[in-house]
């Protein structure tokens, strides 16, 4: 029987599955455990089930060896130093595919909400400002016939593109085979939706220059990672009208404090990173993460492994 530390309560019965075979300890609070607390628990554990909020870097790995597996409850692994895990012989699991549709749905929900000014209109009703019969109230943008730029044409980017096609949008994207550059996508799109992974190359790759390339009527949607966008540059672009709006499920920093200056920008919708938050998706992610750990602890390959090269060693 191995010891597993799980850094949050999970939906569904994944933790019960782990408990049937192993000794499982779950961090009892809603937020993440502080890093020193995580290190302390990880030192006692054989394997971890972690969220994106946990930093699994070289220092952490050195302090907590020997771990037999880390199952990250996310498709992204930017919170994990995969190379350091591979060097230490630790397989890292992730949860690809199951959250593709839920995240693409949310990207499209944000696109529609921003295009049709849903937040402003809802706010007007709640504050007793119903614009009775006023033809000029809450004028939004057409979605049908507009151009949707997809930056990062992977699983979620393609699923978002399919939704755009269903709404009669023209799709532009900058995958290598498309022959279209990021600058072209930014210049041509009415809506730009970010789906790139966070890497050293993409960190902050949407800054002042890139925002200035966008149309003044364009809307930026980000359901990928907050750190893709330079927050200060986005705040300025919204305030000075360089772009018409932004709808974000992810921010930098995350969580975004309630008094953050970005929140004073006009035409901005912000959600607290809920891209994968449907009951079914979150339960499937928990099942995959549990399956990854059970495999690792049984000495088998993780079925969804983000550093498969660890098995070549
Ligand atoms: C992921 O899995 O990477 C998502 O961002 C989590 O919601």
Short mmCIF file of C-alpha atoms and ligand atoms in Angstrom, two decimals:
data_model
loop_
_atom_site.label_atom_id
_atom_site.label_comp_id
_atom_site.label_asym_id
_atom_site.label_seq_id
_atom_site.Cartn_x
_atom_site.Cartn_y
_atom_site.Cartn_z
CA UNK A 1 0.00 0.00 0.00
CA UNK A 2 1.45 3.34 -1.09
CA UNK A 3 0.80 6.82 0.29
CA UNK A 4 -0.88 9.35 -1.99
CA UNK A 5 -1.32 13.03 -1.30
CA UNK A 6 -4.20 14.76 -3.16
CA UNK A 7 -4.14 18.55 -3.11
CA UNK A 8 -7.91 19.20 -3.40
CA UNK A 9 -11.28 17.51 -2.97
CA UNK A 10 -12.21 15.96 -6.32
CA UNK A 11 -15.65 15.45 -7.84
CA UNK A 12 -16.84 11.88 -8.40
CA UNK A 13 -15.44 8.70 -6.86
CA UNK A 14 -11.81 8.92 -8.02
CA UNK A 15 -10.49 9.33 -4.48
CA UNK A 16 -12.49 6.27 -3.37
CA UNK A 17 -10.81 4.29 -6.15
CA UNK A 18 -7.43 5.39 -4.87
CA UNK A 19 -8.42 4.62 -1.27
CA UNK A 20 -9.44 1.08 -2.23
CA UNK A 21 -5.78 0.32 -2.92
CA UNK A 22 -3.74 2.94 -1.09
CA UNK A 23 -3.45 5.23 1.87
CA UNK A 24 -4.80 8.61 0.68
CA UNK A 25 -4.56 12.00 2.34
CA UNK A 26 -6.53 14.94 0.87
CA UNK A 27 -5.75 18.63 1.55
CA UNK A 28 -8.99 19.68 3.23
CA UNK A 29 -9.28 23.31 2.11
CA UNK A 30 -10.67 24.88 -1.07
CA UNK A 31 -7.54 26.82 -2.01
CA UNK A 32 -4.11 25.33 -2.70
CA UNK A 33 -1.85 24.17 0.14
CA UNK A 34 1.00 26.64 0.76
CA UNK A 35 4.18 25.40 -0.94
CA UNK A 36 5.95 24.54 2.34
CA UNK A 37 2.93 22.52 3.47
CA UNK A 38 2.86 20.75 0.12
CA UNK A 39 6.57 19.90 0.43
CA UNK A 40 5.99 18.56 3.94
CA UNK A 41 3.15 16.28 2.81
CA UNK A 42 4.95 15.25 -0.37
CA UNK A 43 7.96 14.09 1.69
CA UNK A 44 5.69 11.56 3.37
CA UNK A 45 4.04 10.49 0.10
CA UNK A 46 4.90 8.05 -2.69
CA UNK A 47 2.77 9.87 -5.26
CA UNK A 48 0.87 13.13 -5.69
CA UNK A 49 -2.33 14.23 -7.36
CA UNK A 50 -1.85 17.95 -8.02
CA UNK A 51 -3.70 20.93 -9.52
CA UNK A 52 -2.31 23.63 -11.82
CA UNK A 53 -1.79 25.82 -8.76
CA UNK A 54 0.92 23.53 -7.38
CA UNK A 55 4.49 24.30 -8.41
CA UNK A 56 6.38 21.10 -9.11
CA UNK A 57 9.82 22.46 -9.98
CA UNK A 58 13.38 21.16 -9.62
CA UNK A 59 13.67 22.48 -6.07
CA UNK A 60 10.42 20.76 -5.07
CA UNK A 61 11.55 17.49 -6.62
CA UNK A 62 14.89 17.63 -4.85
CA UNK A 63 13.15 18.27 -1.53
CA UNK A 64 10.61 15.47 -1.92
CA UNK A 65 12.37 12.55 -3.63
CA UNK A 66 11.68 9.71 -4.21
CA UNK A 67 8.19 10.21 -5.73
CA UNK A 68 6.82 7.40 -7.90
CA UNK A 69 4.40 9.56 -9.85
CA UNK A 70 2.69 12.93 -10.12
CA UNK A 71 -0.79 13.07 -11.67
CA UNK A 72 -1.59 16.64 -12.70
CA UNK A 73 -5.31 17.36 -12.78
CA UNK A 74 -5.13 19.36 -16.04
CA UNK A 75 -4.14 18.92 -19.64
CA UNK A 76 -1.56 21.70 -19.28
CA UNK A 77 1.61 20.91 -17.36
CA UNK A 78 3.17 24.36 -17.25
CA UNK A 79 3.19 24.17 -13.44
CA UNK A 80 5.48 21.13 -13.65
CA UNK A 81 9.14 21.06 -14.65
CA UNK A 82 8.80 18.02 -16.89
CA UNK A 83 12.52 17.81 -17.66
CA UNK A 84 13.39 17.77 -13.96
CA UNK A 85 10.75 15.07 -13.34
CA UNK A 86 12.13 12.99 -16.20
CA UNK A 87 15.67 13.36 -14.83
CA UNK A 88 14.40 12.20 -11.43
CA UNK A 89 12.56 9.24 -13.04
CA UNK A 90 9.11 10.58 -12.08
CA UNK A 91 6.29 10.00 -14.58
CA UNK A 92 3.89 12.96 -14.81
CA UNK A 93 0.30 12.36 -15.84
CA UNK A 94 -2.14 14.82 -17.41
CA UNK A 95 -5.75 14.77 -18.64
CA UNK A 96 -5.87 15.38 -22.41
CA UNK A 97 -8.97 15.25 -24.65
CA UNK A 98 -11.69 15.01 -21.98
CA UNK A 99 -11.78 18.77 -21.46
CA UNK A 100 -11.54 19.80 -25.13
CA UNK A 101 -15.25 20.34 -25.72
CA UNK A 102 -15.96 21.95 -22.35
CA UNK A 103 -13.13 24.45 -22.85
CA UNK A 104 -14.08 25.18 -26.47
CA UNK A 105 -17.69 25.71 -25.32
CA UNK A 106 -16.50 28.24 -22.78
CA UNK A 107 -14.33 30.04 -25.35
CA UNK A 108 -17.39 30.34 -27.54
CA UNK A 109 -19.59 31.41 -24.65
CA UNK A 110 -17.11 34.20 -23.94
CA UNK A 111 -17.03 35.16 -27.62
CA UNK A 112 -20.82 35.44 -27.77
CA UNK A 113 -21.04 37.22 -24.42
CA UNK A 114 -18.50 39.83 -25.52
CA UNK A 115 -19.99 40.21 -29.01
CA UNK A 116 -23.50 40.78 -27.64
CA UNK A 117 -22.53 42.72 -24.47
CA UNK A 118 -24.27 40.20 -22.21
CA UNK A 119 -22.58 41.49 -19.05
CA UNK A 120 -23.59 45.12 -19.62
CA UNK A 121 -27.16 44.22 -20.55
CA UNK A 122 -27.62 41.92 -17.54
CA UNK A 123 -26.18 44.62 -15.28
CA UNK A 124 -28.66 47.17 -16.70
CA UNK A 125 -31.61 44.94 -15.84
CA UNK A 126 -30.31 44.29 -12.32
CA UNK A 127 -29.77 47.98 -11.65
CA UNK A 128 -33.22 49.05 -12.90
CA UNK A 129 -31.92 50.51 -16.18
CA UNK A 130 -33.99 48.53 -18.67
CA UNK A 131 -33.56 50.44 -21.96
CA UNK A 132 -37.24 50.45 -22.92
CA UNK A 133 -37.57 50.19 -26.69
CA UNK A 134 -34.31 52.07 -27.31
CA UNK A 135 -32.94 50.98 -30.73
CA UNK A 136 -29.42 52.13 -29.92
CA UNK A 137 -29.07 50.26 -26.63
CA UNK A 138 -26.50 47.52 -26.21
CA UNK A 139 -25.53 47.31 -29.83
CA UNK A 140 -23.13 44.44 -30.25
CA UNK A 141 -21.26 42.81 -33.09
CA UNK A 142 -22.36 40.24 -35.64
CA UNK A 143 -20.82 36.84 -35.25
CA UNK A 144 -22.04 35.28 -38.51
CA UNK A 145 -19.74 36.41 -41.30
CA UNK A 146 -17.06 37.64 -38.89
CA UNK A 147 -13.51 36.28 -38.90
CA UNK A 148 -12.40 34.14 -35.98
CA UNK A 149 -8.64 33.94 -35.47
CA UNK A 150 -7.43 30.85 -33.66
CA UNK A 151 -3.96 31.20 -32.14
CA UNK A 152 -2.81 27.69 -31.24
CA UNK A 153 -4.47 25.15 -33.50
CA UNK A 154 -4.35 22.12 -31.23
CA UNK A 155 -7.24 20.08 -29.88
CA UNK A 156 -9.06 22.97 -28.16
CA UNK A 157 -8.23 25.48 -30.90
CA UNK A 158 -9.70 23.18 -33.55
CA UNK A 159 -12.80 22.48 -31.44
CA UNK A 160 -13.34 26.24 -31.07
CA UNK A 161 -12.88 26.68 -34.83
CA UNK A 162 -15.60 24.06 -35.46
CA UNK A 163 -17.98 26.04 -33.27
CA UNK A 164 -17.12 29.18 -35.24
CA UNK A 165 -17.82 27.40 -38.53
CA UNK A 166 -21.20 26.34 -37.14
CA UNK A 167 -21.98 30.01 -36.53
CA UNK A 168 -21.01 30.97 -40.08
CA UNK A 169 -17.63 32.49 -39.20
CA UNK A 170 -14.55 32.52 -41.37
CA UNK A 171 -11.62 30.85 -39.59
CA UNK A 172 -7.99 31.93 -39.79
CA UNK A 173 -5.29 30.17 -37.81
CA UNK A 174 -1.52 30.18 -37.64
CA UNK A 175 -0.52 26.51 -37.51
CA UNK A 176 2.77 25.86 -39.34
CA UNK A 177 1.02 24.25 -42.31
CA UNK A 178 -1.45 27.16 -42.70
CA UNK A 179 1.13 29.56 -44.12
CA UNK A 180 -0.51 32.27 -42.00
CA UNK A 181 1.54 34.11 -39.43
CA UNK A 182 0.45 35.25 -35.97
CA UNK A 183 0.58 38.84 -37.22
CA UNK A 184 -1.75 37.96 -40.13
CA UNK A 185 -4.21 36.30 -37.75
CA UNK A 186 -4.18 39.33 -35.45
CA UNK A 187 -4.65 41.79 -38.32
CA UNK A 188 -7.45 39.92 -40.08
CA UNK A 189 -9.62 38.73 -37.18
CA UNK A 190 -12.73 40.23 -35.62
CA UNK A 191 -12.33 37.82 -32.71
CA UNK A 192 -8.96 36.37 -31.64
CA UNK A 193 -9.14 33.26 -29.46
CA UNK A 194 -5.96 32.06 -27.74
CA UNK A 195 -5.33 28.32 -27.38
CA UNK A 196 -1.54 28.07 -27.32
CA UNK A 197 0.25 26.19 -24.55
CA UNK A 198 2.34 28.27 -22.15
CA UNK A 199 6.01 27.81 -23.04
CA UNK A 200 9.08 30.08 -22.80
CA UNK A 201 8.29 31.10 -26.43
CA UNK A 202 4.63 31.96 -25.84
CA UNK A 203 4.91 33.59 -22.39
CA UNK A 204 3.80 37.20 -22.89
CA UNK A 205 3.66 36.83 -26.68
CA UNK A 206 0.54 39.02 -26.85
CA UNK A 207 1.85 42.45 -25.86
CA UNK A 208 1.47 46.05 -26.94
CA UNK A 209 2.71 45.44 -30.51
CA UNK A 210 0.42 42.46 -31.07
CA UNK A 211 -2.63 44.21 -29.58
CA UNK A 212 -1.94 47.20 -31.84
CA UNK A 213 -2.05 44.89 -34.86
CA UNK A 214 -5.63 43.90 -34.00
CA UNK A 215 -8.60 45.82 -35.41
CA UNK A 216 -9.96 48.52 -33.08
CA UNK A 217 -13.28 46.63 -33.27
CA UNK A 218 -11.71 43.27 -32.39
CA UNK A 219 -12.24 41.21 -29.25
CA UNK A 220 -9.59 39.07 -27.56
CA UNK A 221 -10.65 35.78 -25.94
CA UNK A 222 -8.31 33.79 -23.71
CA UNK A 223 -9.19 30.39 -22.29
CA UNK A 224 -5.60 29.05 -22.45
CA UNK A 225 -3.18 30.62 -19.97
CA UNK A 226 -3.17 34.14 -18.53
CA UNK A 227 0.59 34.47 -18.94
CA UNK A 228 0.26 34.39 -22.75
CA UNK A 229 -0.91 38.00 -22.55
CA UNK A 230 0.93 40.95 -20.98
CA UNK A 231 -1.70 42.13 -18.52
CA UNK A 232 -0.56 45.77 -18.39
CA UNK A 233 -0.57 46.00 -22.18
CA UNK A 234 -4.08 44.52 -22.33
CA UNK A 235 -5.36 46.96 -19.71
CA UNK A 236 -3.95 49.89 -21.73
CA UNK A 237 -5.30 48.53 -25.02
CA UNK A 238 -8.82 48.30 -23.56
CA UNK A 239 -8.62 51.72 -21.93
CA UNK A 240 -7.31 53.56 -24.98
CA UNK A 241 -9.55 51.73 -27.47
CA UNK A 242 -6.78 49.86 -29.30
CA UNK A 243 -9.14 46.87 -29.20
CA UNK A 244 -12.87 46.80 -28.48
CA UNK A 245 -13.01 44.20 -25.73
CA UNK A 246 -11.62 41.13 -24.03
CA UNK A 247 -13.18 38.06 -22.49
CA UNK A 248 -10.88 36.02 -20.29
CA UNK A 249 -11.15 32.75 -18.44
CA UNK A 250 -7.49 32.97 -17.45
CA UNK A 251 -5.46 35.91 -16.16
CA UNK A 252 -2.00 36.85 -14.99
CA UNK A 253 -1.93 36.88 -12.02
CA UNK A 254 -4.31 34.12 -11.12
CA UNK A 255 -6.32 34.52 -9.00
CA UNK A 256 -6.85 38.12 -10.11
CA UNK A 257 -7.37 40.24 -6.97
CA UNK A 258 -10.74 42.04 -6.85
CA UNK A 259 -8.95 45.41 -6.83
CA UNK A 260 -6.61 44.62 -9.75
CA UNK A 261 -6.31 47.57 -12.20
CA UNK A 262 -7.23 45.31 -15.14
CA UNK A 263 -10.75 45.14 -13.73
CA UNK A 264 -11.13 48.91 -14.26
CA UNK A 265 -10.82 48.42 -18.04
CA UNK A 266 -13.99 48.75 -20.12
CA UNK A 267 -15.59 45.92 -22.12
CA UNK A 268 -13.92 43.20 -20.14
CA UNK A 269 -15.41 39.91 -18.95
CA UNK A 270 -13.35 37.80 -16.55
CA UNK A 271 -14.07 34.29 -15.31
CA UNK A 272 -12.10 32.39 -12.64
CA UNK A 273 -10.50 29.70 -14.88
CA UNK A 274 -13.57 27.47 -15.31
CA UNK A 275 -12.85 26.17 -18.84
CA UNK A 276 -13.14 22.52 -17.86
CA UNK A 277 -15.77 23.07 -15.17
CA UNK A 278 -18.63 20.81 -16.20
CA UNK A 279 -19.53 18.00 -13.81
CA UNK A 280 -18.84 15.26 -16.36
CA UNK A 281 -15.55 16.74 -17.51
CA UNK A 282 -14.21 17.31 -14.02
CA UNK A 283 -15.20 13.76 -12.99
CA UNK A 284 -13.50 12.33 -16.08
CA UNK A 285 -10.37 14.35 -15.32
CA UNK A 286 -10.38 12.94 -11.78
CA UNK A 287 -10.76 9.40 -13.15
CA UNK A 288 -7.87 9.89 -15.54
CA UNK A 289 -5.65 11.32 -12.82
CA UNK A 290 -6.53 8.42 -10.49
CA UNK A 291 -5.89 5.92 -13.30
CA UNK A 292 -2.49 7.51 -13.92
CA UNK A 293 -1.51 7.16 -10.26
CA UNK A 294 -2.82 3.60 -9.91
CA UNK A 295 -0.77 2.61 -12.96
CA UNK A 296 2.38 4.34 -11.71
CA UNK A 297 2.08 2.73 -8.29
CA UNK A 298 1.54 -0.68 -9.90
CA UNK A 299 4.81 -0.19 -11.79
CA UNK A 300 2.97 0.26 -15.11
CA UNK A 301 3.06 3.07 -17.67
CA UNK A 302 0.71 5.95 -16.94
CA UNK A 303 -2.01 5.81 -19.61
CA UNK A 304 -1.80 9.62 -20.07
CA UNK A 305 1.79 10.58 -19.54
CA UNK A 306 3.16 14.05 -20.29
CA UNK A 307 6.81 12.94 -20.15
CA UNK A 308 6.78 9.48 -21.83
CA UNK A 309 10.56 9.75 -22.29
CA UNK A 310 10.79 8.88 -18.59
CA UNK A 311 10.07 5.28 -19.64
CA UNK A 312 12.97 5.23 -22.10
CA UNK A 313 15.50 5.70 -19.32
C1 LIG B 1 -6.09 22.53 -18.10
O1 LIG B 1 -6.44 21.36 -17.93
O2 LIG B 1 -4.95 22.81 -18.47
C2 LIG B 1 -7.11 23.57 -17.81
O3 LIG B 1 -6.63 24.84 -17.96
C3 LIG B 1 -7.65 23.33 -16.42
O4 LIG B 1 -8.93 23.85 -16.32
#
